[in-house]
Amino acid sequence: MHARPSRLALPAAVALVAIVGAWVAFGRHEAADSAARVATPAGRADRADATTAPAVANGAGRPGANGIDLRELMRRYTLETELDKRGALLATLQANPDDEVKRFALALAASREPVARQEGLELLKAFPLSDADVRGFLVSEIDRERDPAMLTKLVDMLAPTMIASEDAAPLVARLTDLRAHPDPEVRAASVLQTSQWDRGDGLENALREAMRDPDERVRLAAIGGITAERVRSDPLKEILLAIAGDPRTSGEERSRALFALEGFALNRAEYEIYRQAAQLGAPGHGHGH
């Protein structure tokens, strides 16, 4: 029998404390919620077996949709210190999203401890943005986040889904603001998500502005949005032709611009620019040849 380490490394210990704290907060919330539901006839009717409510309120497990005791998995997750095992538990929770798992994920993601927060955000990916709780949480996190790397991660989590335009409006507003962020990674992520969320008349203008961004990453995101969403306009076509035909353009950006141009109608003069631009990226062309 192997002896257990006498103590954890400091980062792991801090993460464990944060995760246990999230579990305690989740447990208190669930106990109160269970008690309130059991106290009313409607609450009893909502449960398959009302006699199990006291056990749930006292911390006993409750099977999920696949017969998995999700509460026991969450308890084990809070106590596990090995990254591989914790990752396996996290994957199982992600595969069985329900209201309890969502509350647990939100509690973790609200932690100020980086590891717990990262794992909470990872768990939240199991829930669509049609869920008002998840959507509202991400919007509030984006509002107060100042670290560019974390802000980019949060923006990347805004996976598009079908929701009412009124519900999408706060997301579109945040993305609009972030397109002017000083960090190019944040701008690029915001442009890409804007192309998926914004269904209004302003999308073409947003992409046009992004195409003129000094950073290639932002321009690539805009070109990707044009291609994916099939946005068409003469000003966009002109910018794409200018990018593709500029000898200073990188091979990747030229290739993306040429691909996007395949979705546009080109007259003879425009096609000639397209043809010459394609030759710039052909094998054997360039400096030294």
mmCIF file of C-alpha atoms in Angstrom:
data_model
loop_
_atom_site.group_PDB
_atom_site.id
_atom_site.type_symbol
_atom_site.label_atom_id
_atom_site.label_comp_id
_atom_site.label_asym_id
_atom_site.label_seq_id
_atom_site.Cartn_x
_atom_site.Cartn_y
_atom_site.Cartn_z
ATOM 1 C CA MET A 1 0.000 0.000 0.000
ATOM 2 C CA HIS A 2 1.477 3.289 -1.068
ATOM 3 C CA ALA A 3 1.725 6.102 1.419
ATOM 4 C CA ARG A 4 -0.115 9.245 0.381
ATOM 5 C CA PRO A 5 1.863 12.470 0.001
ATOM 6 C CA SER A 6 2.032 14.435 3.197
ATOM 7 C CA ARG A 7 0.873 17.599 1.495
ATOM 8 C CA LEU A 8 -0.161 18.938 -1.897
ATOM 9 C CA ALA A 9 1.762 21.418 -3.943
ATOM 10 C CA LEU A 10 0.513 24.913 -3.211
ATOM 11 C CA PRO A 11 -1.384 25.526 -6.510
ATOM 12 C CA ALA A 12 -3.160 22.169 -6.277
ATOM 13 C CA ALA A 13 -4.031 22.772 -2.634
ATOM 14 C CA VAL A 14 -5.468 26.187 -3.396
ATOM 15 C CA ALA A 15 -7.476 24.727 -6.272
ATOM 16 C CA LEU A 16 -8.788 21.960 -4.044
ATOM 17 C CA VAL A 17 -9.937 24.464 -1.424
ATOM 18 C CA ALA A 18 -11.724 26.478 -4.104
ATOM 19 C CA ILE A 19 -13.417 23.393 -5.562
ATOM 20 C CA VAL A 20 -14.510 22.168 -2.135
ATOM 21 C CA GLY A 21 -15.850 25.649 -1.461
ATOM 22 C CA ALA A 22 -17.850 25.470 -4.679
ATOM 23 C CA TRP A 23 -19.185 22.067 -3.637
ATOM 24 C CA VAL A 24 -20.231 23.357 -0.230
ATOM 25 C CA ALA A 25 -21.990 26.336 -1.813
ATOM 26 C CA PHE A 26 -23.663 24.020 -4.303
ATOM 27 C CA GLY A 27 -24.722 21.631 -1.532
ATOM 28 C CA ARG A 28 -26.318 24.404 0.503
ATOM 29 C CA HIS A 29 -28.180 25.693 -2.532
ATOM 30 C CA GLU A 30 -29.416 22.245 -3.486
ATOM 31 C CA ALA A 31 -30.480 21.371 0.045
ATOM 32 C CA ALA A 32 -32.548 24.531 0.304
ATOM 33 C CA ASP A 33 -33.961 23.997 -3.159
ATOM 34 C CA SER A 34 -34.899 20.397 -2.409
ATOM 35 C CA ALA A 35 -36.561 21.357 0.852
ATOM 36 C CA ALA A 36 -38.608 24.071 -0.840
ATOM 37 C CA ARG A 37 -39.800 21.717 -3.556
ATOM 38 C CA VAL A 38 -40.723 18.955 -1.121
ATOM 39 C CA ALA A 39 -42.771 21.414 0.940
ATOM 40 C CA THR A 40 -45.317 21.906 -1.864
ATOM 41 C CA PRO A 41 -47.579 19.413 -3.670
ATOM 42 C CA ALA A 42 -46.263 20.684 -7.012
ATOM 43 C CA GLY A 43 -42.735 19.991 -5.875
ATOM 44 C CA ARG A 44 -43.651 16.447 -4.901
ATOM 45 C CA ALA A 45 -45.335 15.908 -8.242
ATOM 46 C CA ASP A 46 -42.195 16.978 -10.064
ATOM 47 C CA ARG A 47 -40.176 14.141 -8.591
ATOM 48 C CA ALA A 48 -40.437 10.503 -9.589
ATOM 49 C CA ASP A 49 -40.304 9.495 -5.928
ATOM 50 C CA ALA A 50 -41.026 12.173 -3.306
ATOM 51 C CA THR A 51 -39.701 9.905 -0.562
ATOM 52 C CA THR A 52 -36.163 10.375 -1.856
ATOM 53 C CA ALA A 53 -36.224 14.157 -1.259
ATOM 54 C CA PRO A 54 -35.031 14.068 2.380
ATOM 55 C CA ALA A 55 -32.110 11.865 1.365
ATOM 56 C CA VAL A 56 -31.158 14.243 -1.426
ATOM 57 C CA ALA A 57 -31.374 17.213 0.904
ATOM 58 C CA ASN A 58 -29.063 15.382 3.313
ATOM 59 C CA GLY A 59 -26.471 14.803 0.597
ATOM 60 C CA ALA A 60 -27.362 11.335 -0.679
ATOM 61 C CA GLY A 61 -26.824 10.700 -4.375
ATOM 62 C CA ARG A 62 -29.486 10.856 -7.051
ATOM 63 C CA PRO A 63 -29.134 9.014 -10.384
ATOM 64 C CA GLY A 64 -28.862 11.072 -13.529
ATOM 65 C CA ALA A 65 -30.515 10.367 -16.863
ATOM 66 C CA ASN A 66 -28.164 7.426 -17.519
ATOM 67 C CA GLY A 67 -28.407 5.983 -14.031
ATOM 68 C CA ILE A 68 -25.165 7.699 -12.990
ATOM 69 C CA ASP A 69 -24.996 9.142 -9.489
ATOM 70 C CA LEU A 70 -23.997 12.645 -10.511
ATOM 71 C CA ARG A 71 -23.904 14.015 -7.012
ATOM 72 C CA GLU A 72 -21.454 11.314 -5.970
ATOM 73 C CA LEU A 73 -19.314 12.145 -9.003
ATOM 74 C CA MET A 74 -19.313 15.822 -8.024
ATOM 75 C CA ARG A 75 -18.347 14.914 -4.475
ATOM 76 C CA ARG A 76 -15.485 12.741 -5.710
ATOM 77 C CA TYR A 77 -14.398 15.475 -8.086
ATOM 78 C CA THR A 78 -14.065 17.991 -5.252
ATOM 79 C CA LEU A 79 -11.837 15.607 -3.291
ATOM 80 C CA GLU A 80 -9.716 14.264 -6.151
ATOM 81 C CA THR A 81 -6.174 15.646 -6.403
ATOM 82 C CA GLU A 82 -4.851 13.711 -9.420
ATOM 83 C CA LEU A 83 -5.340 15.672 -12.641
ATOM 84 C CA ASP A 84 -6.038 12.618 -14.812
ATOM 85 C CA LYS A 85 -8.733 11.270 -12.514
ATOM 86 C CA ARG A 86 -10.283 14.692 -12.071
ATOM 87 C CA GLY A 87 -10.316 15.081 -15.863
ATOM 88 C CA ALA A 88 -12.133 11.762 -16.258
ATOM 89 C CA LEU A 89 -14.745 12.798 -13.694
ATOM 90 C CA LEU A 90 -15.147 16.146 -15.447
ATOM 91 C CA ALA A 91 -15.719 14.384 -18.783
ATOM 92 C CA THR A 92 -18.428 12.197 -17.238
ATOM 93 C CA LEU A 93 -20.165 15.231 -15.761
ATOM 94 C CA GLN A 94 -19.974 16.990 -19.136
ATOM 95 C CA ALA A 95 -21.623 14.000 -20.769
ATOM 96 C CA ASN A 96 -24.511 14.139 -18.280
ATOM 97 C CA PRO A 97 -25.538 17.798 -18.049
ATOM 98 C CA ASP A 98 -28.494 18.554 -15.818
ATOM 99 C CA ASP A 99 -29.541 21.361 -13.477
ATOM 100 C CA GLU A 100 -27.387 20.101 -10.596
ATOM 101 C CA VAL A 101 -24.303 19.844 -12.777
ATOM 102 C CA LYS A 102 -25.028 23.302 -14.169
ATOM 103 C CA ARG A 103 -25.209 24.852 -10.690
ATOM 104 C CA PHE A 104 -21.998 23.089 -9.748
ATOM 105 C CA ALA A 105 -20.288 24.351 -12.920
ATOM 106 C CA LEU A 106 -21.453 27.921 -12.296
ATOM 107 C CA ALA A 107 -20.147 27.787 -8.730
ATOM 108 C CA LEU A 108 -16.762 26.555 -9.930
ATOM 109 C CA ALA A 109 -16.561 29.060 -12.783
ATOM 110 C CA ALA A 110 -17.288 31.911 -10.360
ATOM 111 C CA SER A 111 -14.214 31.018 -8.298
ATOM 112 C CA ARG A 112 -11.333 33.481 -8.211
ATOM 113 C CA GLU A 113 -8.908 30.543 -8.058
ATOM 114 C CA PRO A 114 -7.596 30.025 -11.633
ATOM 115 C CA VAL A 115 -7.660 26.208 -11.754
ATOM 116 C CA ALA A 116 -11.157 25.919 -10.326
ATOM 117 C CA ARG A 117 -12.382 28.659 -12.633
ATOM 118 C CA GLN A 118 -10.879 27.018 -15.714
ATOM 119 C CA GLU A 119 -12.446 23.675 -14.844
ATOM 120 C CA GLY A 120 -15.794 25.309 -14.146
ATOM 121 C CA LEU A 121 -15.734 27.047 -17.520
ATOM 122 C CA GLU A 122 -14.810 23.763 -19.185
ATOM 123 C CA LEU A 123 -17.807 22.109 -17.536
ATOM 124 C CA LEU A 124 -20.072 24.949 -18.661
ATOM 125 C CA LYS A 125 -19.293 24.076 -22.286
ATOM 126 C CA ALA A 126 -21.716 21.177 -21.867
ATOM 127 C CA PHE A 127 -24.593 23.678 -21.745
ATOM 128 C CA PRO A 128 -25.913 25.679 -24.722
ATOM 129 C CA LEU A 129 -26.247 29.447 -24.655
ATOM 130 C CA SER A 130 -29.994 29.038 -25.016
ATOM 131 C CA ASP A 131 -29.777 28.489 -21.238
ATOM 132 C CA ALA A 132 -30.354 31.936 -19.730
ATOM 133 C CA ASP A 133 -28.277 31.147 -16.611
ATOM 134 C CA VAL A 134 -25.206 30.185 -18.627
ATOM 135 C CA ARG A 135 -25.637 33.039 -21.079
ATOM 136 C CA GLY A 136 -26.067 35.622 -18.334
ATOM 137 C CA PHE A 137 -23.039 34.309 -16.459
ATOM 138 C CA LEU A 138 -20.763 34.531 -19.504
ATOM 139 C CA VAL A 139 -21.946 38.040 -20.345
ATOM 140 C CA SER A 140 -21.212 39.199 -16.802
ATOM 141 C CA GLU A 141 -17.784 37.532 -16.852
ATOM 142 C CA ILE A 142 -16.922 39.220 -20.150
ATOM 143 C CA ASP A 143 -17.991 42.561 -18.695
ATOM 144 C CA ARG A 144 -15.564 42.397 -15.793
ATOM 145 C CA GLU A 145 -12.660 40.398 -17.255
ATOM 146 C CA ARG A 146 -9.478 42.372 -17.929
ATOM 147 C CA ASP A 147 -6.968 39.651 -18.819
ATOM 148 C CA PRO A 148 -6.821 39.376 -22.651
ATOM 149 C CA ALA A 149 -6.119 35.628 -22.674
ATOM 150 C CA MET A 150 -9.069 34.843 -20.410
ATOM 151 C CA LEU A 151 -11.270 37.317 -22.268
ATOM 152 C CA THR A 152 -10.465 35.522 -25.532
ATOM 153 C CA LYS A 153 -11.370 32.208 -23.917
ATOM 154 C CA LEU A 154 -14.701 33.583 -22.720
ATOM 155 C CA VAL A 155 -15.517 34.989 -26.160
ATOM 156 C CA ASP A 156 -14.609 31.659 -27.760
ATOM 157 C CA MET A 157 -17.205 30.018 -25.495
ATOM 158 C CA LEU A 158 -20.026 31.977 -27.151
ATOM 159 C CA ALA A 159 -20.910 29.075 -29.431
ATOM 160 C CA PRO A 160 -23.840 30.150 -31.624
ATOM 161 C CA THR A 161 -27.266 28.692 -30.986
ATOM 162 C CA MET A 162 -30.809 29.586 -31.949
ATOM 163 C CA ILE A 163 -32.255 32.105 -29.482
ATOM 164 C CA ALA A 164 -34.558 35.112 -29.702
ATOM 165 C CA SER A 165 -32.953 38.278 -31.049
ATOM 166 C CA GLU A 166 -33.768 40.056 -27.772
ATOM 167 C CA ASP A 167 -31.761 37.435 -25.880
ATOM 168 C CA ALA A 168 -28.880 37.635 -28.346
ATOM 169 C CA ALA A 169 -28.725 41.447 -28.139
ATOM 170 C CA PRO A 170 -26.535 41.615 -24.972
ATOM 171 C CA LEU A 171 -24.036 39.226 -26.566
ATOM 172 C CA VAL A 172 -23.919 41.210 -29.804
ATOM 173 C CA ALA A 173 -23.422 44.430 -27.817
ATOM 174 C CA ARG A 174 -20.449 42.968 -25.906
ATOM 175 C CA LEU A 175 -18.900 41.668 -29.123
ATOM 176 C CA THR A 176 -19.316 45.086 -30.723
ATOM 177 C CA ASP A 177 -17.354 46.692 -27.891
ATOM 178 C CA LEU A 178 -14.651 44.017 -27.961
ATOM 179 C CA ARG A 179 -13.951 44.507 -31.660
ATOM 180 C CA ALA A 180 -12.172 47.703 -30.592
ATOM 181 C CA HIS A 181 -10.148 45.962 -27.853
ATOM 182 C CA PRO A 182 -6.403 46.750 -27.865
ATOM 183 C CA ASP A 183 -5.478 43.051 -27.934
ATOM 184 C CA PRO A 184 -5.636 41.540 -31.465
ATOM 185 C CA GLU A 185 -6.549 38.061 -30.209
ATOM 186 C CA VAL A 186 -9.596 39.506 -28.443
ATOM 187 C CA ARG A 187 -10.517 41.493 -31.560
ATOM 188 C CA ALA A 188 -10.146 38.430 -33.786
ATOM 189 C CA ALA A 189 -12.271 36.231 -31.518
ATOM 190 C CA SER A 190 -14.916 38.951 -31.309
ATOM 191 C CA VAL A 191 -15.043 39.402 -35.086
ATOM 192 C CA LEU A 192 -15.447 35.681 -35.636
ATOM 193 C CA GLN A 193 -18.249 35.413 -33.088
ATOM 194 C CA THR A 194 -19.927 38.565 -34.406
ATOM 195 C CA SER A 195 -20.227 36.921 -37.816
ATOM 196 C CA GLN A 196 -22.117 34.056 -36.178
ATOM 197 C CA TRP A 197 -24.336 36.023 -33.805
ATOM 198 C CA ASP A 198 -25.131 39.276 -35.589
ATOM 199 C CA ARG A 199 -27.926 38.773 -38.101
ATOM 200 C CA GLY A 200 -28.592 42.484 -38.502
ATOM 201 C CA ASP A 201 -27.704 44.948 -41.214
ATOM 202 C CA GLY A 202 -24.540 45.958 -39.369
ATOM 203 C CA LEU A 203 -22.675 42.711 -39.999
ATOM 204 C CA GLU A 204 -21.323 43.789 -43.380
ATOM 205 C CA ASN A 205 -19.947 47.015 -41.880
ATOM 206 C CA ALA A 206 -18.381 45.104 -38.979
ATOM 207 C CA LEU A 207 -16.606 42.726 -41.339
ATOM 208 C CA ARG A 208 -15.488 45.571 -43.582
ATOM 209 C CA GLU A 209 -13.898 47.374 -40.629
ATOM 210 C CA ALA A 210 -12.202 44.177 -39.486
ATOM 211 C CA MET A 211 -10.787 43.606 -42.977
ATOM 212 C CA ARG A 212 -8.883 46.883 -42.574
ATOM 213 C CA ASP A 213 -7.448 45.919 -39.181
ATOM 214 C CA PRO A 214 -3.630 46.232 -39.014
ATOM 215 C CA ASP A 215 -3.332 42.733 -37.518
ATOM 216 C CA GLU A 216 -3.552 39.751 -39.852
ATOM 217 C CA ARG A 217 -5.328 37.607 -37.248
ATOM 218 C CA VAL A 218 -8.265 39.993 -37.222
ATOM 219 C CA ARG A 219 -8.404 40.139 -41.008
ATOM 220 C CA LEU A 220 -8.336 36.332 -41.210
ATOM 221 C CA ALA A 221 -11.246 36.177 -38.767
ATOM 222 C CA ALA A 222 -13.189 38.621 -40.940
ATOM 223 C CA ILE A 223 -12.464 36.624 -44.100
ATOM 224 C CA GLY A 224 -13.617 33.499 -42.278
ATOM 225 C CA GLY A 225 -16.849 35.254 -41.344
ATOM 226 C CA ILE A 226 -17.449 36.339 -44.940
ATOM 227 C CA THR A 227 -16.931 32.788 -46.178
ATOM 228 C CA ALA A 228 -18.932 31.017 -43.470
ATOM 229 C CA GLU A 229 -21.875 33.391 -43.452
ATOM 230 C CA ARG A 230 -21.816 34.119 -47.211
ATOM 231 C CA VAL A 231 -21.844 37.858 -46.708
ATOM 232 C CA ARG A 232 -21.750 39.602 -50.084
ATOM 233 C CA SER A 233 -21.210 43.242 -51.018
ATOM 234 C CA ASP A 234 -19.152 45.183 -53.545
ATOM 235 C CA PRO A 235 -17.026 46.906 -50.854
ATOM 236 C CA LEU A 236 -16.113 43.517 -49.337
ATOM 237 C CA LYS A 237 -15.251 42.161 -52.786
ATOM 238 C CA GLU A 238 -12.974 45.141 -53.467
ATOM 239 C CA ILE A 239 -11.117 44.663 -50.185
ATOM 240 C CA LEU A 240 -10.695 40.930 -50.821
ATOM 241 C CA LEU A 241 -9.295 41.619 -54.284
ATOM 242 C CA ALA A 242 -6.885 44.206 -52.855
ATOM 243 C CA ILE A 243 -5.662 41.767 -50.198
ATOM 244 C CA ALA A 244 -5.290 38.890 -52.670
ATOM 245 C CA GLY A 245 -3.461 41.010 -55.227
ATOM 246 C CA ASP A 246 -1.022 42.659 -52.821
ATOM 247 C CA PRO A 247 2.435 41.017 -53.120
ATOM 248 C CA ARG A 248 3.051 41.798 -49.453
ATOM 249 C CA THR A 249 0.098 39.634 -48.353
ATOM 250 C CA SER A 250 1.055 36.410 -46.597
ATOM 251 C CA GLY A 251 0.369 33.112 -48.309
ATOM 252 C CA GLU A 252 -2.317 32.136 -45.793
ATOM 253 C CA GLU A 253 -4.200 35.411 -46.026
ATOM 254 C CA ARG A 254 -4.051 35.408 -49.830
ATOM 255 C CA SER A 255 -5.296 31.833 -49.943
ATOM 256 C CA ARG A 256 -8.206 32.660 -47.630
ATOM 257 C CA ALA A 257 -9.085 35.779 -49.641
ATOM 258 C CA LEU A 258 -9.040 33.849 -52.931
ATOM 259 C CA PHE A 259 -11.263 31.164 -51.450
ATOM 260 C CA ALA A 260 -13.727 33.791 -50.203
ATOM 261 C CA LEU A 261 -13.771 35.436 -53.646
ATOM 262 C CA GLU A 262 -15.018 32.198 -55.183
ATOM 263 C CA GLY A 263 -18.402 33.052 -53.694
ATOM 264 C CA PHE A 264 -18.583 36.417 -55.496
ATOM 265 C CA ALA A 265 -19.574 37.253 -59.058
ATOM 266 C CA LEU A 266 -16.498 38.724 -60.804
ATOM 267 C CA ASN A 267 -16.450 40.754 -63.971
ATOM 268 C CA ARG A 268 -13.547 40.371 -66.460
ATOM 269 C CA ALA A 269 -11.355 43.003 -64.806
ATOM 270 C CA GLU A 270 -11.968 41.548 -61.347
ATOM 271 C CA TYR A 271 -11.361 38.031 -62.584
ATOM 272 C CA GLU A 272 -8.015 39.115 -64.023
ATOM 273 C CA ILE A 273 -6.993 40.453 -60.602
ATOM 274 C CA TYR A 274 -8.137 37.159 -59.076
ATOM 275 C CA ARG A 275 -6.164 35.135 -61.664
ATOM 276 C CA GLN A 276 -2.967 37.128 -61.150
ATOM 277 C CA ALA A 277 -3.353 36.890 -57.377
ATOM 278 C CA ALA A 278 -3.715 33.122 -57.641
ATOM 279 C CA GLN A 279 -0.448 33.014 -59.598
ATOM 280 C CA LEU A 280 1.319 34.863 -56.765
ATOM 281 C CA GLY A 281 0.714 31.830 -54.581
ATOM 282 C CA ALA A 282 1.574 29.272 -57.261
ATOM 283 C CA PRO A 283 4.656 27.038 -56.797
ATOM 284 C CA GLY A 284 7.795 28.580 -58.248
ATOM 285 C CA HIS A 285 6.597 32.135 -57.850
ATOM 286 C CA GLY A 286 8.230 34.510 -55.434
ATOM 287 C CA HIS A 287 11.617 35.860 -54.443
ATOM 288 C CA GLY A 288 14.579 33.987 -55.767
ATOM 289 C CA HIS A 289 12.699 32.348 -58.670
#
